[in-house]
Structures are given as structure tokens and as C-alpha cells.
């Protein structure tokens, strides 16, 4: 069964600094998608970044980038130049065509200090 | 485009009462999903619908029923609410091609 593990329940970072959130997953599939979603206090689930497993190049969206290590089944999120508005829960998620389902990790709460 | 909308935003029920959570999307997506989110946990899939007229159970379907009324709408029904169903419920639809799910704003349900 596919699983997604986020081993850091909480992380903190100083404003303008860089922080990395970890995610590992377990799968026997070769073709899948990985996502990071942000959930601020409003509870809205906001897509941060997505990665297609067949692409070796790491995805980047402005200050957000990933380190995708397919062999190690690792998908970490790096936030550069952290801002107060980045404070939120961050969820790693995995999708495959075979199940047509999105599987979530348990989340990492990120605090940003001024 | 409104994206994915959900009603109501917040509801309080007594044990044994029934209610229907409504979800609609205007993005012409085929597949739609219902999740619940409990403290300290990620989102867990309750039911999903790959297309109009089809529904399938997810990870935690007990105590719920769904209806895919048409391509736009996917409702979740609690026939006899229990305190264990106190949660935040999210509806989502998926964009084929990017395989990205877009979420509604959530419904916070409290069962007393």
C-alpha cells in the first residue's frame, strides 16, 4: 500500500531564512505525481508545487522548490526567503493513476518568526 | 470561475440527526472527492466519483453516503450523525492532465 510520511510535526524558521520540510513515500509504482499543499489558518488547501515522477528536474515555483529523489522515495520542500505569510500546515501528497486517489501525509506545522 | 464551492461552512448537529453537505465545481472536471480532516491527521478519503453516475468507497466510508447528481455536483450525506463524525470536510475535483486536485473551502461539522 502507498503511504506518505512526514516525520517533522513542527518546524520553525526566522523570517528571510530558508527551511526544508521532509517527506518520504512508499510505492511500487513508477509513474506518479507528488504534491505539496499549504493549509493556512483559513483551512483552505492551496497547491504549492507539483512534481511528475518521470521528470528528473526538480520543480520550482518562485521561493518554493523541491528536492525529488526518486530512488530514495524522498520529496522535500525548500522555502527560501521565508515570509510571515508562509506560516501554515504543509501537507505532502502522492497520486497515482492506478488508484486515482490522493494520499496525504500527516502534515508539518511551520512557524515563521520575525 | 468560482472553482469548488461547499455549503454550509459550519454546522452543528445533535447525535442521530441527518444532513447533506453540498459540493459543486465549475471547472468541468470529471472526478470529484470527499475527504475528512481530523486534528493531527492528514486528509482521509471518504468517497470519490470518477464520473457522473459512478461512486466508490475510500478509506473511511462508514456512516456516509454520496450522490453524484450531475457532472458539477457531488453531495455527502450523514444519515445518523455521531460525535465521531465531528470533523472538517473537504470536497475536491481533479484536473486531468496535471492530475492536480482543487479543494473547496471546507465544512466544519460539530456533532454533539
mmCIF file of C-alpha atoms in Angstrom:
data_model
loop_
_atom_site.group_PDB
_atom_site.id
_atom_site.type_symbol
_atom_site.label_atom_id
_atom_site.label_comp_id
_atom_site.label_asym_id
_atom_site.label_seq_id
_atom_site.Cartn_x
_atom_site.Cartn_y
_atom_site.Cartn_z
ATOM 1 C CA UNK A 1 0.000 0.000 0.000
ATOM 2 C CA UNK A 2 1.128 3.505 -0.736
ATOM 3 C CA UNK A 3 1.996 5.632 2.277
ATOM 4 C CA UNK A 4 3.284 9.151 2.795
ATOM 5 C CA UNK A 5 5.362 10.059 5.849
ATOM 6 C CA UNK A 6 6.131 13.491 7.182
ATOM 7 C CA UNK A 7 8.458 12.997 10.122
ATOM 8 C CA UNK A 8 8.520 16.615 11.313
ATOM 9 C CA UNK A 9 5.290 17.524 13.135
ATOM 10 C CA UNK A 10 6.539 21.098 13.651
ATOM 11 C CA UNK A 11 9.237 23.308 12.210
ATOM 12 C CA UNK A 12 10.180 26.927 12.758
ATOM 13 C CA UNK A 13 12.172 29.434 10.760
ATOM 14 C CA UNK A 14 13.252 33.036 11.048
ATOM 15 C CA UNK A 15 11.837 35.453 8.537
ATOM 16 C CA UNK A 16 14.037 35.699 5.401
ATOM 17 C CA UNK A 17 15.766 32.391 6.212
ATOM 18 C CA UNK A 18 15.449 29.066 4.428
ATOM 19 C CA UNK A 19 13.667 25.983 5.730
ATOM 20 C CA UNK A 20 13.283 22.450 4.372
ATOM 21 C CA UNK A 21 10.304 20.205 5.085
ATOM 22 C CA UNK A 22 10.768 16.452 4.671
ATOM 23 C CA UNK A 23 8.538 13.882 3.035
ATOM 24 C CA UNK A 24 9.066 10.246 2.182
ATOM 25 C CA UNK A 25 6.687 7.884 0.460
ATOM 26 C CA UNK A 26 6.369 4.227 -0.232
ATOM 27 C CA UNK A 27 5.207 2.888 -3.574
ATOM 28 C CA UNK A 28 5.872 0.208 -6.133
ATOM 29 C CA UNK A 29 4.595 2.374 -8.980
ATOM 30 C CA UNK A 30 6.920 4.027 -11.468
ATOM 31 C CA UNK A 31 4.560 6.714 -12.720
ATOM 32 C CA UNK A 32 3.009 9.028 -10.156
ATOM 33 C CA UNK A 33 2.706 12.631 -9.025
ATOM 34 C CA UNK A 34 3.788 14.321 -5.822
ATOM 35 C CA UNK A 35 2.371 17.496 -4.351
ATOM 36 C CA UNK A 36 2.880 19.936 -1.545
ATOM 37 C CA UNK A 37 -0.234 21.678 -0.258
ATOM 38 C CA UNK A 38 -0.346 24.585 2.161
ATOM 39 C CA UNK A 39 -3.160 24.970 4.687
ATOM 40 C CA UNK A 40 -3.215 28.345 6.451
ATOM 41 C CA UNK A 41 -5.495 29.039 9.438
ATOM 42 C CA UNK A 42 -8.341 29.691 6.996
ATOM 43 C CA UNK A 43 -8.223 25.904 6.315
ATOM 44 C CA UNK A 44 -8.181 26.405 2.547
ATOM 45 C CA UNK A 45 -5.991 23.784 0.848
ATOM 46 C CA UNK A 46 -3.655 25.632 -1.517
ATOM 47 C CA UNK A 47 -1.425 23.907 -4.041
ATOM 48 C CA UNK A 48 2.195 24.957 -3.547
ATOM 49 C CA UNK A 49 4.056 22.778 -6.021
ATOM 50 C CA UNK A 50 3.757 19.545 -8.009
ATOM 51 C CA UNK A 51 6.283 17.076 -9.369
ATOM 52 C CA UNK A 52 5.828 14.418 -12.036
ATOM 53 C CA UNK A 53 7.811 11.309 -11.172
ATOM 54 C CA UNK A 54 9.072 10.764 -14.705
ATOM 55 C CA UNK A 55 10.694 14.203 -14.740
ATOM 56 C CA UNK A 56 14.172 14.275 -13.241
ATOM 57 C CA UNK A 57 14.270 18.050 -12.987
ATOM 58 C CA UNK A 58 13.159 19.394 -9.630
ATOM 59 C CA UNK A 59 10.077 21.610 -9.730
ATOM 60 C CA UNK A 60 10.349 25.263 -8.722
ATOM 61 C CA UNK A 61 7.683 27.880 -8.030
ATOM 62 C CA UNK A 62 9.153 31.239 -7.041
ATOM 63 C CA UNK A 63 10.527 30.824 -3.495
ATOM 64 C CA UNK A 64 9.405 27.182 -3.306
ATOM 65 C CA UNK A 65 11.441 24.317 -4.692
ATOM 66 C CA UNK A 66 11.610 20.575 -4.197
ATOM 67 C CA UNK A 67 14.374 18.031 -3.908
ATOM 68 C CA UNK A 68 12.942 14.929 -5.574
ATOM 69 C CA UNK A 69 14.995 11.785 -5.021
ATOM 70 C CA UNK A 70 13.084 9.019 -6.804
ATOM 71 C CA UNK A 71 15.344 6.144 -5.804
ATOM 72 C CA UNK A 72 15.220 7.192 -2.171
ATOM 73 C CA UNK A 73 11.471 7.957 -2.419
ATOM 74 C CA UNK A 74 12.045 11.356 -0.912
ATOM 75 C CA UNK A 75 10.312 14.634 -1.778
ATOM 76 C CA UNK A 76 11.369 17.581 0.379
ATOM 77 C CA UNK A 77 10.125 21.161 0.100
ATOM 78 C CA UNK A 78 12.514 24.084 0.425
ATOM 79 C CA UNK A 79 11.135 27.521 1.214
ATOM 80 C CA UNK A 80 13.600 30.330 0.588
ATOM 81 C CA UNK A 81 13.373 33.858 1.968
ATOM 82 C CA UNK A 82 10.621 32.770 4.382
ATOM 83 C CA UNK A 83 7.791 35.224 4.944
ATOM 84 C CA UNK A 84 5.303 35.562 7.792
ATOM 85 C CA UNK A 85 2.574 34.511 5.361
ATOM 86 C CA UNK A 86 4.274 31.148 4.877
ATOM 87 C CA UNK A 87 3.196 30.088 8.366
ATOM 88 C CA UNK A 88 0.782 27.202 7.851
ATOM 89 C CA UNK A 89 0.362 23.435 7.851
ATOM 90 C CA UNK A 90 2.108 21.825 4.907
ATOM 91 C CA UNK A 91 0.940 18.501 3.538
ATOM 92 C CA UNK A 92 2.837 16.219 1.226
ATOM 93 C CA UNK A 93 0.635 14.100 -1.051
ATOM 94 C CA UNK A 94 1.024 11.314 -3.590
ATOM 95 C CA UNK A 95 -1.169 10.412 -6.570
ATOM 96 C CA UNK A 96 -1.137 7.518 -8.994
ATOM 97 C CA UNK A 97 -3.423 6.681 -11.902
ATOM 98 C CA UNK A 98 -3.890 3.116 -10.700
ATOM 99 C CA UNK A 99 -5.792 4.134 -7.588
ATOM 100 C CA UNK A 100 -6.930 7.589 -8.787
ATOM 101 C CA UNK A 101 -6.577 8.754 -5.198
ATOM 102 C CA UNK A 102 -4.518 11.376 -3.422
ATOM 103 C CA UNK A 103 -2.779 10.071 -0.291
ATOM 104 C CA UNK A 104 -1.713 12.612 2.296
ATOM 105 C CA UNK A 105 0.947 12.725 4.960
ATOM 106 C CA UNK A 106 0.030 13.904 8.446
ATOM 107 C CA UNK A 107 1.416 17.389 7.888
ATOM 108 C CA UNK A 108 4.128 19.695 9.208
ATOM 109 C CA UNK A 109 3.208 22.875 11.049
ATOM 110 C CA UNK A 110 5.561 25.686 10.026
ATOM 111 C CA UNK A 111 6.013 28.707 12.257
ATOM 112 C CA UNK A 112 7.746 31.811 10.942
ATOM 113 C CA UNK A 113 9.292 34.210 13.452
ATOM 114 C CA UNK A 114 10.033 37.865 12.692
ATOM 115 C CA UNK B 1 -14.793 30.823 -12.062
ATOM 116 C CA UNK B 2 -15.770 30.005 -8.500
ATOM 117 C CA UNK B 3 -13.743 26.774 -8.533
ATOM 118 C CA UNK B 4 -15.016 24.336 -5.904
ATOM 119 C CA UNK B 5 -17.735 25.574 -3.582
ATOM 120 C CA UNK B 6 -19.140 23.923 -0.464
ATOM 121 C CA UNK B 7 -22.169 24.587 1.691
ATOM 122 C CA UNK B 8 -22.627 25.048 4.558
ATOM 123 C CA UNK B 9 -19.415 26.488 6.015
ATOM 124 C CA UNK B 10 -20.271 25.410 9.542
ATOM 125 C CA UNK B 11 -22.938 23.146 11.036
ATOM 126 C CA UNK B 12 -23.845 21.874 14.488
ATOM 127 C CA UNK B 13 -25.844 18.641 14.705
ATOM 128 C CA UNK B 14 -27.208 16.545 17.519
ATOM 129 C CA UNK B 15 -26.423 12.833 17.598
ATOM 130 C CA UNK B 16 -28.814 10.977 15.315
ATOM 131 C CA UNK B 17 -29.682 13.938 13.096
ATOM 132 C CA UNK B 18 -29.081 13.785 9.367
ATOM 133 C CA UNK B 19 -27.696 16.320 6.957
ATOM 134 C CA UNK B 20 -26.270 16.695 3.463
ATOM 135 C CA UNK B 21 -23.091 18.545 2.614
ATOM 136 C CA UNK B 22 -23.186 20.107 -0.824
ATOM 137 C CA UNK B 23 -20.307 20.487 -3.242
ATOM 138 C CA UNK B 24 -20.175 21.942 -6.734
ATOM 139 C CA UNK B 25 -17.383 22.675 -9.202
ATOM 140 C CA UNK B 26 -17.445 24.776 -12.359
ATOM 141 C CA UNK B 27 -14.189 23.556 -13.880
ATOM 142 C CA UNK B 28 -15.738 20.758 -15.952
ATOM 143 C CA UNK B 29 -13.786 18.122 -14.027
ATOM 144 C CA UNK B 30 -14.924 14.527 -14.214
ATOM 145 C CA UNK B 31 -13.649 13.194 -10.892
ATOM 146 C CA UNK B 32 -14.698 14.520 -7.512
ATOM 147 C CA UNK B 33 -13.753 13.570 -3.947
ATOM 148 C CA UNK B 34 -14.891 13.907 -0.339
ATOM 149 C CA UNK B 35 -12.312 13.991 2.484
ATOM 150 C CA UNK B 36 -12.410 14.464 6.198
ATOM 151 C CA UNK B 37 -9.658 16.090 8.240
ATOM 152 C CA UNK B 38 -9.182 15.383 11.925
ATOM 153 C CA UNK B 39 -6.654 17.011 14.270
ATOM 154 C CA UNK B 40 -3.146 15.646 13.832
ATOM 155 C CA UNK B 41 -4.056 13.780 10.682
ATOM 156 C CA UNK B 42 -3.929 14.458 7.019
ATOM 157 C CA UNK B 43 -6.971 14.315 4.815
ATOM 158 C CA UNK B 44 -8.618 10.910 4.554
ATOM 159 C CA UNK B 45 -10.751 9.932 1.590
ATOM 160 C CA UNK B 46 -14.385 9.131 2.334
ATOM 161 C CA UNK B 47 -15.841 8.597 -1.145
ATOM 162 C CA UNK B 48 -14.998 9.568 -4.659
ATOM 163 C CA UNK B 49 -16.676 9.704 -8.055
ATOM 164 C CA UNK B 50 -14.719 9.121 -11.248
ATOM 165 C CA UNK B 51 -17.566 10.318 -13.427
ATOM 166 C CA UNK B 52 -21.244 11.193 -13.378
ATOM 167 C CA UNK B 53 -23.218 8.206 -12.172
ATOM 168 C CA UNK B 54 -20.335 6.369 -10.501
ATOM 169 C CA UNK B 55 -19.171 6.421 -6.901
ATOM 170 C CA UNK B 56 -16.630 4.376 -4.939
ATOM 171 C CA UNK B 57 -15.658 3.994 -1.314
ATOM 172 C CA UNK B 58 -12.490 5.495 0.006
ATOM 173 C CA UNK B 59 -10.584 4.844 3.214
ATOM 174 C CA UNK B 60 -13.301 5.833 5.737
ATOM 175 C CA UNK B 61 -16.779 5.406 4.139
ATOM 176 C CA UNK B 62 -18.725 4.055 7.121
ATOM 177 C CA UNK B 63 -21.586 6.301 8.182
ATOM 178 C CA UNK B 64 -21.691 8.241 4.917
ATOM 179 C CA UNK B 65 -23.457 8.116 1.581
ATOM 180 C CA UNK B 66 -22.824 10.133 -1.556
ATOM 181 C CA UNK B 67 -24.670 11.200 -4.663
ATOM 182 C CA UNK B 68 -23.153 12.400 -7.896
ATOM 183 C CA UNK B 69 -26.116 14.431 -9.042
ATOM 184 C CA UNK B 70 -24.530 15.568 -12.295
ATOM 185 C CA UNK B 71 -21.072 16.473 -13.520
ATOM 186 C CA UNK B 72 -20.948 19.594 -11.361
ATOM 187 C CA UNK B 73 -22.365 18.392 -8.055
ATOM 188 C CA UNK B 74 -21.292 15.752 -5.547
ATOM 189 C CA UNK B 75 -23.083 15.608 -2.200
ATOM 190 C CA UNK B 76 -22.184 13.825 1.041
ATOM 191 C CA UNK B 77 -24.925 12.639 3.380
ATOM 192 C CA UNK B 78 -24.769 11.696 7.035
ATOM 193 C CA UNK B 79 -27.886 9.633 7.751
ATOM 194 C CA UNK B 80 -27.470 9.449 11.537
ATOM 195 C CA UNK B 81 -24.702 11.706 12.777
ATOM 196 C CA UNK B 82 -22.347 10.514 15.516
ATOM 197 C CA UNK B 83 -19.838 12.501 17.616
ATOM 198 C CA UNK B 84 -17.043 10.598 15.836
ATOM 199 C CA UNK B 85 -18.078 12.413 12.653
ATOM 200 C CA UNK B 86 -17.088 15.760 14.109
ATOM 201 C CA UNK B 87 -14.515 16.912 11.598
ATOM 202 C CA UNK B 88 -13.726 19.298 8.783
ATOM 203 C CA UNK B 89 -14.966 18.040 5.429
ATOM 204 C CA UNK B 90 -13.377 18.950 2.126
ATOM 205 C CA UNK B 91 -14.622 18.403 -1.377
ATOM 206 C CA UNK B 92 -12.193 18.348 -4.297
ATOM 207 C CA UNK B 93 -12.117 17.831 -8.031
ATOM 208 C CA UNK B 94 -9.220 16.844 -10.217
ATOM 209 C CA UNK B 95 -7.786 18.413 -13.332
ATOM 210 C CA UNK B 96 -6.831 15.645 -15.772
ATOM 211 C CA UNK B 97 -3.529 16.272 -17.413
ATOM 212 C CA UNK B 98 -1.918 17.874 -14.389
ATOM 213 C CA UNK B 99 -3.594 15.384 -12.015
ATOM 214 C CA UNK B 100 -3.938 18.242 -9.559
ATOM 215 C CA UNK B 101 -6.786 18.297 -7.073
ATOM 216 C CA UNK B 102 -8.507 21.577 -6.303
ATOM 217 C CA UNK B 103 -10.248 21.897 -2.969
ATOM 218 C CA UNK B 104 -13.307 23.660 -1.668
ATOM 219 C CA UNK B 105 -13.093 25.855 1.451
ATOM 220 C CA UNK B 106 -14.277 23.093 3.776
ATOM 221 C CA UNK B 107 -17.262 22.497 6.034
ATOM 222 C CA UNK B 108 -16.721 22.372 9.763
ATOM 223 C CA UNK B 109 -19.145 19.916 11.349
ATOM 224 C CA UNK B 110 -19.713 19.545 15.074
ATOM 225 C CA UNK B 111 -21.838 16.638 16.314
ATOM 226 C CA UNK B 112 -22.950 16.900 19.908
#
